[in-house]
PDB file of C-alpha atoms in Angstrom:
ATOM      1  CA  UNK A   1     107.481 104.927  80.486  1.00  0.00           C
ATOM      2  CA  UNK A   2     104.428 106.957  81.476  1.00  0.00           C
ATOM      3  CA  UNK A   3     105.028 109.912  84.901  1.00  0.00           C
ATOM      4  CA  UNK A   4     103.108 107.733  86.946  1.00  0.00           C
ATOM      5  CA  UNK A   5     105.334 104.396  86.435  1.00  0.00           C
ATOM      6  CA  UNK A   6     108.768 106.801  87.007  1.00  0.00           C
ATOM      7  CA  UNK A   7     106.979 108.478  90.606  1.00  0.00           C
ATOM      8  CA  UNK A   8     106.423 105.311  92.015  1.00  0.00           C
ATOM      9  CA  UNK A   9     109.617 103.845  90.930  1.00  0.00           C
ATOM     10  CA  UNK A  10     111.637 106.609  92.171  1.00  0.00           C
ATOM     11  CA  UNK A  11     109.186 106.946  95.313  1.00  0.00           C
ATOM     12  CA  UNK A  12     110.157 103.287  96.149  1.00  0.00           C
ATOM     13  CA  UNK A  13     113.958 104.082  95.914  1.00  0.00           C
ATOM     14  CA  UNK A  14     114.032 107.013  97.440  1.00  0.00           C
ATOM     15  CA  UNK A  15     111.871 105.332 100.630  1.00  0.00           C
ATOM     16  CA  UNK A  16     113.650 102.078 100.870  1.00  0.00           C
ATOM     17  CA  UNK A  17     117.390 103.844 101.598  1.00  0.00           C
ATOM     18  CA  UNK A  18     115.141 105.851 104.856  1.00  0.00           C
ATOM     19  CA  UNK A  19     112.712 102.663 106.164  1.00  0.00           C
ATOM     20  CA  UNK A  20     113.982  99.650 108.090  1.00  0.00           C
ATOM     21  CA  UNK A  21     111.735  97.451 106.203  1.00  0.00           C
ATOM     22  CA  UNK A  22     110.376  97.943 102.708  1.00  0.00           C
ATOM     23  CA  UNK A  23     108.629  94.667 101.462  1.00  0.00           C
ATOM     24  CA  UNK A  24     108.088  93.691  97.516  1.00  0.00           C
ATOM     25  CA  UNK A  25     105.938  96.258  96.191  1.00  0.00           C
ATOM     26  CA  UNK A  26     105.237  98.083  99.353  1.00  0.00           C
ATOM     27  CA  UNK A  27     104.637 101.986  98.731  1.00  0.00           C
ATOM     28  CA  UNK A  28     103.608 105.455  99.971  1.00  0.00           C
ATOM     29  CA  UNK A  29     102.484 107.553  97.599  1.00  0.00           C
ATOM     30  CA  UNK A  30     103.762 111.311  98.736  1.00  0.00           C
ATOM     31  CA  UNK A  31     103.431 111.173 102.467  1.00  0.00           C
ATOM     32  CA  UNK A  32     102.793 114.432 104.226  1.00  0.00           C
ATOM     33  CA  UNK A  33     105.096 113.380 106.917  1.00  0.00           C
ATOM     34  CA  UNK A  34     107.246 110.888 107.365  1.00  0.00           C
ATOM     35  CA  UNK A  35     108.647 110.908 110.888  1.00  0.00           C
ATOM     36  CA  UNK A  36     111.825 108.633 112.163  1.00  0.00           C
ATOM     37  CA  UNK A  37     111.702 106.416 108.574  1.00  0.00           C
ATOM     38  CA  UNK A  38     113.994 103.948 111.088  1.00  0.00           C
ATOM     39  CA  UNK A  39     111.596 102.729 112.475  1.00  0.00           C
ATOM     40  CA  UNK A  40     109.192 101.752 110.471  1.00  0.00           C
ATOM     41  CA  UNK A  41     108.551  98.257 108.663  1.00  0.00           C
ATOM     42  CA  UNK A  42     106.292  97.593 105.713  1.00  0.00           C
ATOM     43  CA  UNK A  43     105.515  94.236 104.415  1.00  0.00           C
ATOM     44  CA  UNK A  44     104.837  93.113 100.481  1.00  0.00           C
ATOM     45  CA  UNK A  45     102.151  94.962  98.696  1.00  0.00           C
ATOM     46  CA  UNK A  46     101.068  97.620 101.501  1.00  0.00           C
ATOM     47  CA  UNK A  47      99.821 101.014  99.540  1.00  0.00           C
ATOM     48  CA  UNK A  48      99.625 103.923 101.584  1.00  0.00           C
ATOM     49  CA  UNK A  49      97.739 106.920  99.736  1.00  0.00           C
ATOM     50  CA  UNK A  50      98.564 110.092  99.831  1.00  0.00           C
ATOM     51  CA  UNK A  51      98.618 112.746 102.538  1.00  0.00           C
ATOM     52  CA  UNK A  52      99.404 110.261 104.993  1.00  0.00           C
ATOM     53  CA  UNK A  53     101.480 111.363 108.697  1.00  0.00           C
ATOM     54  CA  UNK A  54     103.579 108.542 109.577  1.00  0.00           C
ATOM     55  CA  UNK A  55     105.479 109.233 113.017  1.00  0.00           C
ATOM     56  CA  UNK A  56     108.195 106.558 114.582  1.00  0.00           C
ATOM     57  CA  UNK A  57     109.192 108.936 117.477  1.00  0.00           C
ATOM     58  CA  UNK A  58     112.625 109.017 117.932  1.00  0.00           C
ATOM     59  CA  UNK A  59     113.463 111.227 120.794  1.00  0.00           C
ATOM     60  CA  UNK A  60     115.111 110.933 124.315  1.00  0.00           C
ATOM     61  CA  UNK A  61     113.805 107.523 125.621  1.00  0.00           C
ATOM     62  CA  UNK A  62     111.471 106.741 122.713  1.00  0.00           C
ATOM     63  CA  UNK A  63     112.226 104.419 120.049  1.00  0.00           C
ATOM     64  CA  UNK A  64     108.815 104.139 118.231  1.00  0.00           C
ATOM     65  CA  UNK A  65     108.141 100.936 115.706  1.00  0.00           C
ATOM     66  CA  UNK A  66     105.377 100.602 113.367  1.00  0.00           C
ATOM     67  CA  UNK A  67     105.200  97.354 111.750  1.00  0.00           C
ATOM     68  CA  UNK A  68     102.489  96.891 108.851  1.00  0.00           C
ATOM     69  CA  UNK A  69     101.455  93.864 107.504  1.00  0.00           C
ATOM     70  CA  UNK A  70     101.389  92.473 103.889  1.00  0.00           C
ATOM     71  CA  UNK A  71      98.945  93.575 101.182  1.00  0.00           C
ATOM     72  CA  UNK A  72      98.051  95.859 104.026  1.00  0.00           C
ATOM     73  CA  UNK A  73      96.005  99.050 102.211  1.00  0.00           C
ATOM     74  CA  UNK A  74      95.655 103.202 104.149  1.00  0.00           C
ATOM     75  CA  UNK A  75      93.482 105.241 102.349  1.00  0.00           C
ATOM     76  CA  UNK A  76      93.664 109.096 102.057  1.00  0.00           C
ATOM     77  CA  UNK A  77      94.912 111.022 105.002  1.00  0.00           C
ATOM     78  CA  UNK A  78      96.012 108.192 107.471  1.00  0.00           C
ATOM     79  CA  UNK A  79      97.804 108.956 110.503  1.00  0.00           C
ATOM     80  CA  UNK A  80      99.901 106.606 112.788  1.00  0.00           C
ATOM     81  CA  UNK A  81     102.035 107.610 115.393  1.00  0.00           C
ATOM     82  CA  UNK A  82     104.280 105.545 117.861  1.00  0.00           C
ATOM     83  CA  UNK A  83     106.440 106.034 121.121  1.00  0.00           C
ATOM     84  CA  UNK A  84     106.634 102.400 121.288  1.00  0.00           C
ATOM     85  CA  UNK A  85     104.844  99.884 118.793  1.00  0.00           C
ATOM     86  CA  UNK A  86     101.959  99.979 116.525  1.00  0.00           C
ATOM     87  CA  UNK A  87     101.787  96.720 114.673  1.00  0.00           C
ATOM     88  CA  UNK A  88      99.095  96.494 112.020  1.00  0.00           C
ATOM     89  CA  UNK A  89      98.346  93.059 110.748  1.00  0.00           C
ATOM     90  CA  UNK A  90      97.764  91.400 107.040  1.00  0.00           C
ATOM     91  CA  UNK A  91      94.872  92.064 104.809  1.00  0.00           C
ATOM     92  CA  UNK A  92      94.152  95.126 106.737  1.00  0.00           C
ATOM     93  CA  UNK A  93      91.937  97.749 105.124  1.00  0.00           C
ATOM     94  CA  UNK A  94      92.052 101.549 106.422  1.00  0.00           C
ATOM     95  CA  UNK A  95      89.858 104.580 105.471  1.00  0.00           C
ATOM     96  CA  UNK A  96      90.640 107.825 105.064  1.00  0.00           C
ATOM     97  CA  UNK A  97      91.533 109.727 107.738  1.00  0.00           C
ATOM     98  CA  UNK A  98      92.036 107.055 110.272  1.00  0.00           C
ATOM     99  CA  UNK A  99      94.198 108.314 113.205  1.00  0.00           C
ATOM    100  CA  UNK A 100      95.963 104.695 115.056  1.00  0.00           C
ATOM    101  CA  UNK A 101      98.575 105.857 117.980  1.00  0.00           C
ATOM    102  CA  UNK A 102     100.267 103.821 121.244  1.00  0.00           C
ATOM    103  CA  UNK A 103     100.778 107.412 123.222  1.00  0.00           C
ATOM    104  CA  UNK A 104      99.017 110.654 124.517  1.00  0.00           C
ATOM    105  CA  UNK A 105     100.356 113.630 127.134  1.00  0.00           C
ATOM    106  CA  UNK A 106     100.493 113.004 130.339  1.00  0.00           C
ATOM    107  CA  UNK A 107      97.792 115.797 131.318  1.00  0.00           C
ATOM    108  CA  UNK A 108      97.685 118.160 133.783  1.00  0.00           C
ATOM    109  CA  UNK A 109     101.394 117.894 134.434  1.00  0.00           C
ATOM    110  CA  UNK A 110     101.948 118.728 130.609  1.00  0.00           C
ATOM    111  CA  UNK A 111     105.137 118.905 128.895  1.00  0.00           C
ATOM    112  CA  UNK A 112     106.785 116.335 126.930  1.00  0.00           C
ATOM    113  CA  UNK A 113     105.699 113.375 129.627  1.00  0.00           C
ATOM    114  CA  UNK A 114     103.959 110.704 127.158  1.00  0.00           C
ATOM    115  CA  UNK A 115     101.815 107.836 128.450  1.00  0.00           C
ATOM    116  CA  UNK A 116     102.386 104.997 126.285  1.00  0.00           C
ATOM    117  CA  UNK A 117     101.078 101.662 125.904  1.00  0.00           C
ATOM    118  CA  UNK A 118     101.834  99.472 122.507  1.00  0.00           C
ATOM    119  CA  UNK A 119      98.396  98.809 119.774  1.00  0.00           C
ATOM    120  CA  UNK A 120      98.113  95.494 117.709  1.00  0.00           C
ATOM    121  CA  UNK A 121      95.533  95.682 114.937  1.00  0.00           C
ATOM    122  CA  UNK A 122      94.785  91.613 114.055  1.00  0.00           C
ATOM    123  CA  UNK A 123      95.167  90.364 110.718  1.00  0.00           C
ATOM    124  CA  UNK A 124      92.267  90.864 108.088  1.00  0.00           C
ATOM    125  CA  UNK A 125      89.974  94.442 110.118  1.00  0.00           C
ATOM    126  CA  UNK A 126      88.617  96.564 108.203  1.00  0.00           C
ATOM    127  CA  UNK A 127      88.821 100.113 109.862  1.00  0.00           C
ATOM    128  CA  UNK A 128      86.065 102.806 109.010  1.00  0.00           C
ATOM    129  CA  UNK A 129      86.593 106.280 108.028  1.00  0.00           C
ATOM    130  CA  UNK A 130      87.456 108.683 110.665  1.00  0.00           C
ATOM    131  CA  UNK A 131      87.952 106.412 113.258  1.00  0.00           C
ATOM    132  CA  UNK A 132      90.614 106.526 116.067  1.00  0.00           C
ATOM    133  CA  UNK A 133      92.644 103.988 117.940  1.00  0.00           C
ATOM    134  CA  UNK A 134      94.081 104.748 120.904  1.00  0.00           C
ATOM    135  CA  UNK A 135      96.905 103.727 123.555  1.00  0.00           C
ATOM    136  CA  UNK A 136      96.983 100.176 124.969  1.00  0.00           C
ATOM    137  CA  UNK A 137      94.437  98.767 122.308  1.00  0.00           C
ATOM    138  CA  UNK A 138      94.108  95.263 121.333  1.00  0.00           C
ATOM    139  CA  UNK A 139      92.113  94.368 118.431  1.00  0.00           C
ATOM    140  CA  UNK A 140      91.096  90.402 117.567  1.00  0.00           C
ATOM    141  CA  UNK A 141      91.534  89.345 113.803  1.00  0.00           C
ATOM    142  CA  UNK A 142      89.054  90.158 111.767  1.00  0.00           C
ATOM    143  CA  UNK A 143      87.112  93.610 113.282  1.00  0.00           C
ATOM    144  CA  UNK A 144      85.564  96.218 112.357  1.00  0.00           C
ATOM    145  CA  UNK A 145      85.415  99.352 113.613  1.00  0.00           C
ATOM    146  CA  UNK A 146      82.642 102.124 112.242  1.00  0.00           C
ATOM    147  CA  UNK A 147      83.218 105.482 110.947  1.00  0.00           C
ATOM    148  CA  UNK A 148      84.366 107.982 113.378  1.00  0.00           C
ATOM    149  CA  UNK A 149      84.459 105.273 116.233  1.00  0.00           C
ATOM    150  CA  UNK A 150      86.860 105.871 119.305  1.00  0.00           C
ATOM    151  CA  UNK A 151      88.281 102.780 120.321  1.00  0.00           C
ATOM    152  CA  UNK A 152      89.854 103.195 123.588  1.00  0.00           C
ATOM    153  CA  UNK A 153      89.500  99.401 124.885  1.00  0.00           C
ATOM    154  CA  UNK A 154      90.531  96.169 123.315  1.00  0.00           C
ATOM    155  CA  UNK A 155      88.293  93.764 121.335  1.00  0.00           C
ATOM    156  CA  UNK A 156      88.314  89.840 120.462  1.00  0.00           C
ATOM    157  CA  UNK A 157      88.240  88.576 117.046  1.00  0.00           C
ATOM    158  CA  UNK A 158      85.266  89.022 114.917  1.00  0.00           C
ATOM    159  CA  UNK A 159      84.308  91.902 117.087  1.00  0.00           C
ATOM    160  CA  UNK A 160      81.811  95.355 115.537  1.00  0.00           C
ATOM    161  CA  UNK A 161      83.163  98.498 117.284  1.00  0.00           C
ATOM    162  CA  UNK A 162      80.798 101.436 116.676  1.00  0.00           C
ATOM    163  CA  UNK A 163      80.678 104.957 118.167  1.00  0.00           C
ATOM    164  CA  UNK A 164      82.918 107.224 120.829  1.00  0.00           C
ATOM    165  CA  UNK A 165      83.713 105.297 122.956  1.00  0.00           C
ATOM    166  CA  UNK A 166      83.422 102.489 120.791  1.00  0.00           C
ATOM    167  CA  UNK A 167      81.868  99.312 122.480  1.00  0.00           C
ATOM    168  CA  UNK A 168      81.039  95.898 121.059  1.00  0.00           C
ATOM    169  CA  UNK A 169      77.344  95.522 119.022  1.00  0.00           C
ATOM    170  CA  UNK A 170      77.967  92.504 117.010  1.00  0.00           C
ATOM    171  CA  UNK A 171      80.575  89.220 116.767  1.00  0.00           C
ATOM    172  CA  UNK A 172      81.372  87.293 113.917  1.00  0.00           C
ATOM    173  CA  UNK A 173      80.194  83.841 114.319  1.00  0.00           C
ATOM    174  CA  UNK A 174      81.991  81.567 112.480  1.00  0.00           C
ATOM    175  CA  UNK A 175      80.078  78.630 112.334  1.00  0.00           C
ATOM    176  CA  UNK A 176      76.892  80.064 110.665  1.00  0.00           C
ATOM    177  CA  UNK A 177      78.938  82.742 108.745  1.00  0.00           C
ATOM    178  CA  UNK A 178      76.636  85.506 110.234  1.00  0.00           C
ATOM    179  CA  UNK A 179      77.052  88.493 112.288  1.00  0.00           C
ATOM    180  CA  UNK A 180      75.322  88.304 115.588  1.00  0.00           C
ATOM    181  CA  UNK A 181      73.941  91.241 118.089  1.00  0.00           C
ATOM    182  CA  UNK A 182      76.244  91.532 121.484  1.00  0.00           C
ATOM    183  CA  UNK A 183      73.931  91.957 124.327  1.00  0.00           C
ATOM    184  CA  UNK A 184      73.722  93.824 127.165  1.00  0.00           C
TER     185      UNK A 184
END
């Protein structure tokens, strides 16, 4: 057996006695953080690379749940974060140094006061490098969002999110298999 075969083996073991939900295959390869394991739930196949932050809040009133899909794939540096839910669909594909979270502070009071709202990612987006998803967002299946976009607003299916604040520039049009320009 080569090092690489016994890490992952042992990495699996080790994670599925501290997860709720470890599906066939499901890894993540040496997580920088790996807050309230409880509550999360991974379906078959996801791979999470390394250096990812993955934070199920567990404190006072919050009983955060992230829920990730099957054959689901995080790149380097990924960082989820929930008060509430963050549920990540099938066939999902994430960059590096994606940041996806259902909370921020409450600001100016400060403190510990989160706002929360829950995120659903749809089955089969593709999520560009650097980009962050905020509170209370609703994407269709099948968007994408562009590097470093902010999306602070929900978006149908087949939906192109580029920029901060993301908005809208293209759909997914089924019929004729092409991408076409939003306007306005």
């Amino acid at each position: 057996m080569n090092a690489r075969y016994i890490r992952v083996w042992l990495g699996r073991r080790l994670l599925s006695r501290r997860v709720a939900e470890l599906g066939r295959d499901a890894y993540i390869d040496r997580p920088e953080m790996l807050g309230g394991p409880e509550g999360l739930y991974l379906g078959d196949e996801v791979l999470i690379r390394p250096h990812a932050r993955i934070e199920c809040i567990r404190s006072g009133a919050y009983r955060g749940k992230i829920v990730i899909g099957a054959r689901t794939s995080a790149q380097l540096y990924f960082h989820c974060a929930a008060a509430q839910l963050v549920t990540i669909g099938t066939d999902v594909l994430i960059a590096g140094r994606v940041y996806i979270t259902d909370h921020d502070h409450a600001w100016p009071e400060g403190g510990e006061k989160l706002v929360v709202a829950p995120v659903t990612i749809g089955d089969r987006c593709w999520i560009g490098e650097g980009a962050a998803i905020l509170k209370g967002v609703e994407l269709g299946a099948g968007c994408v969002v562009g590097a470093n976009a902010v999306v602070a607003r929900s978006a149908p299916a087949g939906s192109m999110l580029v920029g901060a604040p993301a908005r809208p520039v293209k759909r997914f049009d089924p019929q004729s298999g092409q991408w076409r320009r939003v306007q306005g």
